[in-house]
Amino acid sequence: QAQLVESGGGSVQAGGSLRLSCTASGYTYNTYCMAWFRQAPGEEREGVAAIDSDGTTDYAEAVEGRFTISQDNVKHTLYLEMTGLKPEDTGMYSCAVDVKSLCYGYQWYRGIFNFRGQGTQVTVSS
């Protein structure tokens, strides 16, 4: 049973930066797809970025060029470097992991992952 724990959220002003971390344990497969999602109050959860076990990345159009997803396989940690933050980036950010095939063809964006963390709050003020 995989367990994911996010950290690094906080409150920043527009234009600021944050780095989120997601520490994973218990996922025993060597291949995988990991992704970041966010959900604003009253809104549906949306995909932000994904990375597979080969290091191939994909981004939602809304964050392309501002956010960077990366991973440290030794530390079993997923990162999301966020720059140029906007008020519309506000939300609860969570990470998820599942089979590698979810990273193909933008399937990850639908958010159908079996394992997900509790999330960390990001608030961007104008």
PDB file of C-alpha atoms in Angstrom:
ATOM      1  CA  GLN A   1       0.000   0.000   0.000  1.00  0.00           C
ATOM      2  CA  ALA A   2       1.620   3.240  -1.144  1.00  0.00           C
ATOM      3  CA  GLN A   3       1.684   6.217   1.181  1.00  0.00           C
ATOM      4  CA  LEU A   4       2.298   9.767   0.013  1.00  0.00           C
ATOM      5  CA  VAL A   5       2.998  12.789   2.195  1.00  0.00           C
ATOM      6  CA  GLU A   6       3.111  16.301   0.768  1.00  0.00           C
ATOM      7  CA  SER A   7       4.839  19.330   2.260  1.00  0.00           C
ATOM      8  CA  GLY A   8       6.044  22.786   1.305  1.00  0.00           C
ATOM      9  CA  GLY A   9       2.773  24.633   0.876  1.00  0.00           C
ATOM     10  CA  GLY A  10       2.238  28.120   2.239  1.00  0.00           C
ATOM     11  CA  SER A  11       1.102  31.654   1.518  1.00  0.00           C
ATOM     12  CA  VAL A  12       2.922  33.839  -0.981  1.00  0.00           C
ATOM     13  CA  GLN A  13       2.270  36.971  -2.970  1.00  0.00           C
ATOM     14  CA  ALA A  14       1.683  36.915  -6.685  1.00  0.00           C
ATOM     15  CA  GLY A  15       4.929  36.483  -8.548  1.00  0.00           C
ATOM     16  CA  GLY A  16       6.466  34.465  -5.744  1.00  0.00           C
ATOM     17  CA  SER A  17       7.770  30.909  -5.700  1.00  0.00           C
ATOM     18  CA  LEU A  18       7.258  27.718  -3.717  1.00  0.00           C
ATOM     19  CA  ARG A  19       8.636  24.206  -3.890  1.00  0.00           C
ATOM     20  CA  LEU A  20       6.356  21.348  -2.947  1.00  0.00           C
ATOM     21  CA  SER A  21       7.621  17.914  -1.950  1.00  0.00           C
ATOM     22  CA  CYS A  22       5.907  14.545  -1.933  1.00  0.00           C
ATOM     23  CA  THR A  23       7.600  11.685  -0.107  1.00  0.00           C
ATOM     24  CA  ALA A  24       6.494   8.236  -1.228  1.00  0.00           C
ATOM     25  CA  SER A  25       6.745   4.888   0.495  1.00  0.00           C
ATOM     26  CA  GLY A  26       5.315   1.420  -0.008  1.00  0.00           C
ATOM     27  CA  TYR A  27       5.010   1.556  -3.798  1.00  0.00           C
ATOM     28  CA  THR A  28       7.033  -1.473  -4.812  1.00  0.00           C
ATOM     29  CA  TYR A  29       6.905  -1.249  -8.608  1.00  0.00           C
ATOM     30  CA  ASN A  30       9.934   0.002 -10.535  1.00  0.00           C
ATOM     31  CA  THR A  31       7.808   1.722 -13.167  1.00  0.00           C
ATOM     32  CA  TYR A  32       5.181   4.318 -12.352  1.00  0.00           C
ATOM     33  CA  CYS A  33       3.448   7.556 -13.173  1.00  0.00           C
ATOM     34  CA  MET A  34       3.437  10.284 -10.526  1.00  0.00           C
ATOM     35  CA  ALA A  35       1.480  13.490 -10.763  1.00  0.00           C
ATOM     36  CA  TRP A  36       0.507  16.671  -8.967  1.00  0.00           C
ATOM     37  CA  PHE A  37      -3.093  17.819  -8.759  1.00  0.00           C
ATOM     38  CA  ARG A  38      -4.762  20.865  -7.259  1.00  0.00           C
ATOM     39  CA  GLN A  39      -8.242  21.724  -6.143  1.00  0.00           C
ATOM     40  CA  ALA A  40      -9.563  25.181  -5.372  1.00  0.00           C
ATOM     41  CA  PRO A  41     -12.594  25.632  -3.107  1.00  0.00           C
ATOM     42  CA  GLY A  42     -15.775  24.884  -5.016  1.00  0.00           C
ATOM     43  CA  GLU A  43     -13.852  23.661  -8.030  1.00  0.00           C
ATOM     44  CA  GLU A  44     -13.054  20.239  -9.426  1.00  0.00           C
ATOM     45  CA  ARG A  45      -9.604  18.775  -8.972  1.00  0.00           C
ATOM     46  CA  GLU A  46      -7.335  19.388 -11.957  1.00  0.00           C
ATOM     47  CA  GLY A  47      -4.069  17.926 -13.096  1.00  0.00           C
ATOM     48  CA  VAL A  48      -0.974  20.112 -12.842  1.00  0.00           C
ATOM     49  CA  ALA A  49       2.003  18.022 -13.954  1.00  0.00           C
ATOM     50  CA  ALA A  50       3.118  14.414 -14.312  1.00  0.00           C
ATOM     51  CA  ILE A  51       6.355  12.471 -14.549  1.00  0.00           C
ATOM     52  CA  ASP A  52       6.985   8.813 -15.239  1.00  0.00           C
ATOM     53  CA  SER A  53       9.716   6.513 -13.971  1.00  0.00           C
ATOM     54  CA  ASP A  54      11.826   7.314 -17.068  1.00  0.00           C
ATOM     55  CA  GLY A  55      11.702  11.021 -16.281  1.00  0.00           C
ATOM     56  CA  THR A  56       9.324  12.005 -19.064  1.00  0.00           C
ATOM     57  CA  THR A  57       7.264  15.001 -17.993  1.00  0.00           C
ATOM     58  CA  ASP A  58       3.966  16.551 -18.993  1.00  0.00           C
ATOM     59  CA  TYR A  59       2.242  19.742 -17.875  1.00  0.00           C
ATOM     60  CA  ALA A  60      -1.160  21.318 -17.872  1.00  0.00           C
ATOM     61  CA  GLU A  61      -1.312  24.277 -20.196  1.00  0.00           C
ATOM     62  CA  ALA A  62      -2.079  26.639 -17.311  1.00  0.00           C
ATOM     63  CA  VAL A  63       1.296  26.014 -15.649  1.00  0.00           C
ATOM     64  CA  GLU A  64       3.583  25.249 -18.588  1.00  0.00           C
ATOM     65  CA  GLY A  65       6.715  27.366 -18.388  1.00  0.00           C
ATOM     66  CA  ARG A  66       6.132  28.333 -14.738  1.00  0.00           C
ATOM     67  CA  PHE A  67       6.108  24.987 -12.906  1.00  0.00           C
ATOM     68  CA  THR A  68       8.677  22.199 -13.018  1.00  0.00           C
ATOM     69  CA  ILE A  69       8.069  18.634 -11.864  1.00  0.00           C
ATOM     70  CA  SER A  70      11.054  16.509 -10.882  1.00  0.00           C
ATOM     71  CA  GLN A  71      11.941  13.496  -8.783  1.00  0.00           C
ATOM     72  CA  ASP A  72      14.725  12.174  -6.599  1.00  0.00           C
ATOM     73  CA  ASN A  73      14.651   8.403  -6.884  1.00  0.00           C
ATOM     74  CA  VAL A  74      17.138   7.937  -4.039  1.00  0.00           C
ATOM     75  CA  LYS A  75      14.984   9.935  -1.633  1.00  0.00           C
ATOM     76  CA  HIS A  76      11.712   8.593  -3.143  1.00  0.00           C
ATOM     77  CA  THR A  77      10.547  12.178  -3.380  1.00  0.00           C
ATOM     78  CA  LEU A  78       8.571  14.063  -5.998  1.00  0.00           C
ATOM     79  CA  TYR A  79       8.924  17.833  -6.327  1.00  0.00           C
ATOM     80  CA  LEU A  80       6.959  20.666  -7.864  1.00  0.00           C
ATOM     81  CA  GLU A  81       8.891  23.890  -8.311  1.00  0.00           C
ATOM     82  CA  MET A  82       6.407  26.729  -8.780  1.00  0.00           C
ATOM     83  CA  THR A  83       7.474  30.161  -9.983  1.00  0.00           C
ATOM     84  CA  GLY A  84       5.560  33.194 -11.173  1.00  0.00           C
ATOM     85  CA  LEU A  85       2.658  32.209  -8.960  1.00  0.00           C
ATOM     86  CA  LYS A  86      -0.744  33.721  -9.655  1.00  0.00           C
ATOM     87  CA  PRO A  87      -3.842  33.994  -7.432  1.00  0.00           C
ATOM     88  CA  GLU A  88      -5.524  31.395  -9.641  1.00  0.00           C
ATOM     89  CA  ASP A  89      -2.847  28.895  -8.585  1.00  0.00           C
ATOM     90  CA  THR A  90      -4.394  28.855  -5.105  1.00  0.00           C
ATOM     91  CA  GLY A  91      -5.597  25.438  -3.988  1.00  0.00           C
ATOM     92  CA  MET A  92      -4.905  22.194  -2.190  1.00  0.00           C
ATOM     93  CA  TYR A  93      -2.069  20.456  -3.974  1.00  0.00           C
ATOM     94  CA  SER A  94      -1.804  16.693  -3.762  1.00  0.00           C
ATOM     95  CA  CYS A  95       0.428  14.079  -5.332  1.00  0.00           C
ATOM     96  CA  ALA A  96      -0.525  10.671  -6.663  1.00  0.00           C
ATOM     97  CA  VAL A  97       1.155   7.513  -7.979  1.00  0.00           C
ATOM     98  CA  ASP A  98       0.019   4.589 -10.092  1.00  0.00           C
ATOM     99  CA  VAL A  99       0.941   2.554 -13.153  1.00  0.00           C
ATOM    100  CA  LYS A 100       3.235   4.067 -15.761  1.00  0.00           C
ATOM    101  CA  SER A 101       0.645   3.842 -18.554  1.00  0.00           C
ATOM    102  CA  LEU A 102      -1.334   6.658 -16.898  1.00  0.00           C
ATOM    103  CA  CYS A 103       1.340   9.065 -18.046  1.00  0.00           C
ATOM    104  CA  TYR A 104       0.630   8.317 -21.699  1.00  0.00           C
ATOM    105  CA  GLY A 105      -1.560  10.538 -23.840  1.00  0.00           C
ATOM    106  CA  TYR A 106      -2.558  12.938 -21.052  1.00  0.00           C
ATOM    107  CA  GLN A 107      -4.518  10.221 -19.222  1.00  0.00           C
ATOM    108  CA  TRP A 108      -2.964  11.382 -15.964  1.00  0.00           C
ATOM    109  CA  TYR A 109      -4.898  14.636 -16.172  1.00  0.00           C
ATOM    110  CA  ARG A 110      -8.144  12.763 -15.473  1.00  0.00           C
ATOM    111  CA  GLY A 111      -6.812  12.007 -12.008  1.00  0.00           C
ATOM    112  CA  ILE A 112      -7.722   8.311 -11.826  1.00  0.00           C
ATOM    113  CA  PHE A 113      -4.900   7.229  -9.520  1.00  0.00           C
ATOM    114  CA  ASN A 114      -5.199   4.559  -6.832  1.00  0.00           C
ATOM    115  CA  PHE A 115      -2.804   6.215  -4.411  1.00  0.00           C
ATOM    116  CA  ARG A 116      -2.964   9.862  -3.371  1.00  0.00           C
ATOM    117  CA  GLY A 117      -1.712  12.004  -0.511  1.00  0.00           C
ATOM    118  CA  GLN A 118      -3.703  14.321   1.752  1.00  0.00           C
ATOM    119  CA  GLY A 119      -2.386  17.487   0.185  1.00  0.00           C
ATOM    120  CA  THR A 120      -0.701  20.745   1.134  1.00  0.00           C
ATOM    121  CA  GLN A 121      -2.348  24.161   0.850  1.00  0.00           C
ATOM    122  CA  VAL A 122      -1.000  26.850  -1.457  1.00  0.00           C
ATOM    123  CA  THR A 123      -2.420  30.360  -1.200  1.00  0.00           C
ATOM    124  CA  VAL A 124      -1.368  33.124  -3.572  1.00  0.00           C
ATOM    125  CA  SER A 125      -2.474  36.660  -2.790  1.00  0.00           C
ATOM    126  CA  SER A 126      -2.644  39.507  -5.275  1.00  0.00           C
TER     127      SER A 126
END
